[in-house]
Amino acid sequence: MTRQTILALVVSAFCFSTNAQQFVIEDWLNLNEPTPIELSPGGDKVLWYNGELNALEVQSINERRLKRFSLKSGERFVDARFTDETYILLHTQNGTYHRVFGVDSENSIIKLLIEEKESLSIGGNRASASGFWVLQSNQMRWFSFDKWQFSESLALPEFSLAVKQDGNNQPCVAITRSGDVWWYRSSKWQSIKQLENITRVEPVNQCNELIAVARSGNTQALQLLTESNQTKLLFRHNEFDISDVWIDAVEDKVGGVFYHSALPQVKASSQSMAQLQAILNTLEVNSYWQVLDQSDSGTHWLLALESPTRPISFYWVDSSAAKVKVLSQSMADESKKITWAKTHVLETRVKGFNVTGYLTLPNAANASTPLVVRFHGGPFAVRDFWRFDPEAQWFASKGIAFLTINYRGSSGFGLSYQKSAFGNLREVIEQDLEQMLSQVKRSFQLSKSPICLYGASFGGYAVLSELIENSDEYRCGILVSSVTSLPLIYESLENESDKQIFQQQFGSPINEEWKVKNNLLLQLDEVEKPVLVIYGTEDEKVSPQHSELLVEGLKRRNKSVTVLAISGADHQISRASDRVDLYQRITEFLKQLGILI
């Protein structure tokens, strides 16, 4: 797992006011909790970055103490890691300058080791007590603590973004910007051609073998590439792609394989991972958990855990003694005071495929409880998961049921599941939604529910498509940063490979019938229900033109449309203040329609 992925975990953490009994979405939006980075080699300390204070923090588990090292004004945190139990490397950026500091956490001494105007990163896996690798300008450079300077270098394949090291701390695998994988053998870099669509690769057996998550038949599977260039299938599920794999550094083999059906699944293949899994099952069965780091002994773990009724929490676990400590204790305390809405797994069969979804119900739901259906974006690289969903809890706190659907085309369910939607997404989404709503009404007695559709990015396109095809069945539509015309998306593509992928997934843009069918701006006469359009003026992913043309077209036809154009906002509407405005406008919109009281 990348450092960026670890840092991104904090986005899903939540904070609540002391006396609150309901989920308050403003508290979540304004949260800036520390982010765990890694364990010390011995496993008794945890390294954190505190974004609110712009500080590095070292937490001693057994001694229950915390040391904080504040970054100077203008210094932006990039990365950090232990070299031993007390010494830490800290990578920061100040303007165009990249700096690496050595931090003696025991004696509170900080020393500047490297200062470069050129971009760099601390390369490879865990640093060592003798030095560390720096990835810079297509080469790995070794910084020696004995000489306090760079002492050797190794050229890398062009555009290398990440490098993996063997057990002797020597670079042996490079991943380039385009996703190509190179293996350092016989004193040269060799391109890996035996495996297709590699999404994860890890060296084992002193880098004499590679473990890779790569395409095998219908799904992304776990495969072994040997020194003799032979491939061996280690694990494959016929329906679901592997989402993650953990390499047990002590046993130097696969410790566990992670994938998602409707619920998260873990296949433990080492004793230590099996012990960890048993311990975590005592906290909550069917929770989603992710290993962030493992100590050199293999018995201490740093991990994140969450579920639909458990906001993400970070844990320290000693699997040898079955000891668990909550690291994000304040958040865990506050969340216990909230009565969470329950989320139900839904599964229905459509055209030979098992379509899944999640329904979150208010605690006092009845036949007339309003229902909001959210379509995810993507559409082919995204899916909804069995995890904490702040929007689901927010809608439920307002008395609204909330449904998400992994319509055909969603990622994680294999290539056949995705290809079944190629070229006919509008029909596929309509069929899957109809089947899922039938099950919701039948199984949860929401027979009189007014239904509103909600989606962002391509999810907004799905909302608008449904309002065009079946306006009578819905009360409203909410579109955020929405795509409204696939021809307009195609025209914005500059890379030829992107255009080829687009045509494979969405159809032929040179076909006139296709252009008319997939340009929803030409079909707005069919929209009969109120629409809320929200977008950022600085959206670089989906041009604001999509939303502007939609609003213009609806107004010209005297349709009911409400608009929130957020100045300076990006595609994700990522600023906390902008998200607050977004949810306030949704609340006002639903109140005007009588859906909220």
PDB file of C-alpha atoms in Angstrom, residues 1-104:
ATOM      1  CA  MET A   1       0.000   0.000   0.000  1.00  0.00           C
ATOM      2  CA  THR A   2       1.345   3.450  -0.929  1.00  0.00           C
ATOM      3  CA  ARG A   3       2.042   6.278   1.498  1.00  0.00           C
ATOM      4  CA  GLN A   4      -0.562   8.331  -0.368  1.00  0.00           C
ATOM      5  CA  THR A   5      -3.156   5.633   0.322  1.00  0.00           C
ATOM      6  CA  ILE A   6      -2.298   5.637   4.027  1.00  0.00           C
ATOM      7  CA  LEU A   7      -2.500   9.418   4.203  1.00  0.00           C
ATOM      8  CA  ALA A   8      -5.793   9.385   2.323  1.00  0.00           C
ATOM      9  CA  LEU A   9      -7.338   7.210   5.053  1.00  0.00           C
ATOM     10  CA  VAL A  10      -7.766  10.268   7.254  1.00  0.00           C
ATOM     11  CA  VAL A  11     -10.389  11.599   4.834  1.00  0.00           C
ATOM     12  CA  SER A  12     -12.745   8.873   6.080  1.00  0.00           C
ATOM     13  CA  ALA A  13     -12.202   9.549   9.829  1.00  0.00           C
ATOM     14  CA  PHE A  14     -14.873  11.403  11.756  1.00  0.00           C
ATOM     15  CA  CYS A  15     -15.230  13.538  14.849  1.00  0.00           C
ATOM     16  CA  PHE A  16     -18.337  14.341  16.838  1.00  0.00           C
ATOM     17  CA  SER A  17     -19.345  16.967  19.380  1.00  0.00           C
ATOM     18  CA  THR A  18     -19.326  15.716  22.963  1.00  0.00           C
ATOM     19  CA  ASN A  19     -23.081  15.686  23.590  1.00  0.00           C
ATOM     20  CA  ALA A  20     -24.230  14.738  20.091  1.00  0.00           C
ATOM     21  CA  GLN A  21     -26.583  11.789  19.678  1.00  0.00           C
ATOM     22  CA  GLN A  22     -26.919  12.132  15.911  1.00  0.00           C
ATOM     23  CA  PHE A  23     -24.292  12.176  13.227  1.00  0.00           C
ATOM     24  CA  VAL A  24     -23.281  15.777  12.451  1.00  0.00           C
ATOM     25  CA  ILE A  25     -21.773  15.980   9.012  1.00  0.00           C
ATOM     26  CA  GLU A  26     -20.115  19.359   9.677  1.00  0.00           C
ATOM     27  CA  ASP A  27     -17.988  17.707  12.384  1.00  0.00           C
ATOM     28  CA  TRP A  28     -16.776  15.130   9.885  1.00  0.00           C
ATOM     29  CA  LEU A  29     -16.025  17.739   7.230  1.00  0.00           C
ATOM     30  CA  ASN A  30     -13.953  19.852   9.609  1.00  0.00           C
ATOM     31  CA  LEU A  31     -11.961  16.962  11.046  1.00  0.00           C
ATOM     32  CA  ASN A  32      -8.186  17.063  10.752  1.00  0.00           C
ATOM     33  CA  GLU A  33      -7.027  14.149  12.886  1.00  0.00           C
ATOM     34  CA  PRO A  34      -3.445  12.815  12.927  1.00  0.00           C
ATOM     35  CA  THR A  35      -2.645  10.136  10.343  1.00  0.00           C
ATOM     36  CA  PRO A  36      -0.688   6.986  11.245  1.00  0.00           C
ATOM     37  CA  ILE A  37       2.338   6.379   9.010  1.00  0.00           C
ATOM     38  CA  GLU A  38       4.134   3.258  10.242  1.00  0.00           C
ATOM     39  CA  LEU A  39       5.375   1.163  13.148  1.00  0.00           C
ATOM     40  CA  SER A  40       8.907   1.223  14.469  1.00  0.00           C
ATOM     41  CA  PRO A  41      10.878  -1.955  13.558  1.00  0.00           C
ATOM     42  CA  GLY A  42      10.261  -3.345  17.055  1.00  0.00           C
ATOM     43  CA  GLY A  43       6.571  -2.523  16.842  1.00  0.00           C
ATOM     44  CA  ASP A  44       6.320  -0.571  20.113  1.00  0.00           C
ATOM     45  CA  LYS A  45       6.085   2.908  18.592  1.00  0.00           C
ATOM     46  CA  VAL A  46       3.783   4.498  16.036  1.00  0.00           C
ATOM     47  CA  LEU A  47       4.739   7.383  13.773  1.00  0.00           C
ATOM     48  CA  TRP A  48       2.008   9.934  13.032  1.00  0.00           C
ATOM     49  CA  TYR A  49       1.602  13.118  11.027  1.00  0.00           C
ATOM     50  CA  ASN A  50      -0.576  15.749  12.690  1.00  0.00           C
ATOM     51  CA  GLY A  51      -1.906  17.940   9.876  1.00  0.00           C
ATOM     52  CA  GLU A  52      -3.670  20.387  12.165  1.00  0.00           C
ATOM     53  CA  LEU A  53      -0.418  21.168  13.985  1.00  0.00           C
ATOM     54  CA  ASN A  54       1.857  20.423  10.988  1.00  0.00           C
ATOM     55  CA  ALA A  55       3.935  18.182  13.221  1.00  0.00           C
ATOM     56  CA  LEU A  56       5.501  14.730  13.307  1.00  0.00           C
ATOM     57  CA  GLU A  57       4.468  12.673  16.345  1.00  0.00           C
ATOM     58  CA  VAL A  58       6.034   9.570  17.902  1.00  0.00           C
ATOM     59  CA  GLN A  59       3.722   7.552  20.116  1.00  0.00           C
ATOM     60  CA  SER A  60       5.210   5.034  22.550  1.00  0.00           C
ATOM     61  CA  ILE A  61       2.605   2.313  23.043  1.00  0.00           C
ATOM     62  CA  ASN A  62       3.758   0.828  26.356  1.00  0.00           C
ATOM     63  CA  GLU A  63       5.062   4.014  27.942  1.00  0.00           C
ATOM     64  CA  ARG A  64       1.932   5.950  26.943  1.00  0.00           C
ATOM     65  CA  ARG A  65       3.812   9.052  25.886  1.00  0.00           C
ATOM     66  CA  LEU A  66       3.861  11.202  22.790  1.00  0.00           C
ATOM     67  CA  LYS A  67       6.740  13.245  21.371  1.00  0.00           C
ATOM     68  CA  ARG A  68       5.968  15.998  18.892  1.00  0.00           C
ATOM     69  CA  PHE A  69       8.281  17.642  16.360  1.00  0.00           C
ATOM     70  CA  SER A  70       6.756  20.709  14.724  1.00  0.00           C
ATOM     71  CA  LEU A  71       7.626  21.548  11.130  1.00  0.00           C
ATOM     72  CA  LYS A  72       8.854  25.048  10.407  1.00  0.00           C
ATOM     73  CA  SER A  73       6.604  27.613   8.795  1.00  0.00           C
ATOM     74  CA  GLY A  74       6.354  26.934   5.055  1.00  0.00           C
ATOM     75  CA  GLU A  75       7.469  23.301   5.385  1.00  0.00           C
ATOM     76  CA  ARG A  76       4.959  20.849   3.901  1.00  0.00           C
ATOM     77  CA  PHE A  77       5.034  17.251   5.095  1.00  0.00           C
ATOM     78  CA  VAL A  78       5.710  14.681   2.347  1.00  0.00           C
ATOM     79  CA  ASP A  79       6.837  11.447   4.012  1.00  0.00           C
ATOM     80  CA  ALA A  80       8.466   9.967   7.115  1.00  0.00           C
ATOM     81  CA  ARG A  81       9.721   6.601   8.312  1.00  0.00           C
ATOM     82  CA  PHE A  82      11.735   4.885  11.029  1.00  0.00           C
ATOM     83  CA  THR A  83      15.283   3.642  10.469  1.00  0.00           C
ATOM     84  CA  ASP A  84      15.403   2.094  13.965  1.00  0.00           C
ATOM     85  CA  GLU A  85      13.499   2.485  17.242  1.00  0.00           C
ATOM     86  CA  THR A  86      14.450   6.121  17.761  1.00  0.00           C
ATOM     87  CA  TYR A  87      15.758   7.581  14.494  1.00  0.00           C
ATOM     88  CA  ILE A  88      13.347   8.907  11.863  1.00  0.00           C
ATOM     89  CA  LEU A  89      13.673  10.252   8.325  1.00  0.00           C
ATOM     90  CA  LEU A  90      11.450  13.236   7.583  1.00  0.00           C
ATOM     91  CA  HIS A  91      10.863  14.428   4.011  1.00  0.00           C
ATOM     92  CA  THR A  92       9.400  17.923   3.553  1.00  0.00           C
ATOM     93  CA  GLN A  93       8.906  20.402   0.745  1.00  0.00           C
ATOM     94  CA  ASN A  94       9.267  24.178   1.000  1.00  0.00           C
ATOM     95  CA  GLY A  95       8.513  25.863  -2.313  1.00  0.00           C
ATOM     96  CA  THR A  96      10.681  24.109  -4.890  1.00  0.00           C
ATOM     97  CA  TYR A  97      13.102  22.721  -2.281  1.00  0.00           C
ATOM     98  CA  HIS A  98      12.899  19.138  -1.065  1.00  0.00           C
ATOM     99  CA  ARG A  99      14.556  18.381   2.257  1.00  0.00           C
ATOM    100  CA  VAL A 100      15.236  15.181   4.183  1.00  0.00           C
ATOM    101  CA  PHE A 101      15.904  15.518   7.907  1.00  0.00           C
ATOM    102  CA  GLY A 102      17.216  12.982  10.388  1.00  0.00           C
ATOM    103  CA  VAL A 103      15.203  13.126  13.604  1.00  0.00           C
ATOM    104  CA  ASP A 104      16.690  11.663  16.799  1.00  0.00           C
TER     105      ASP A 104
END
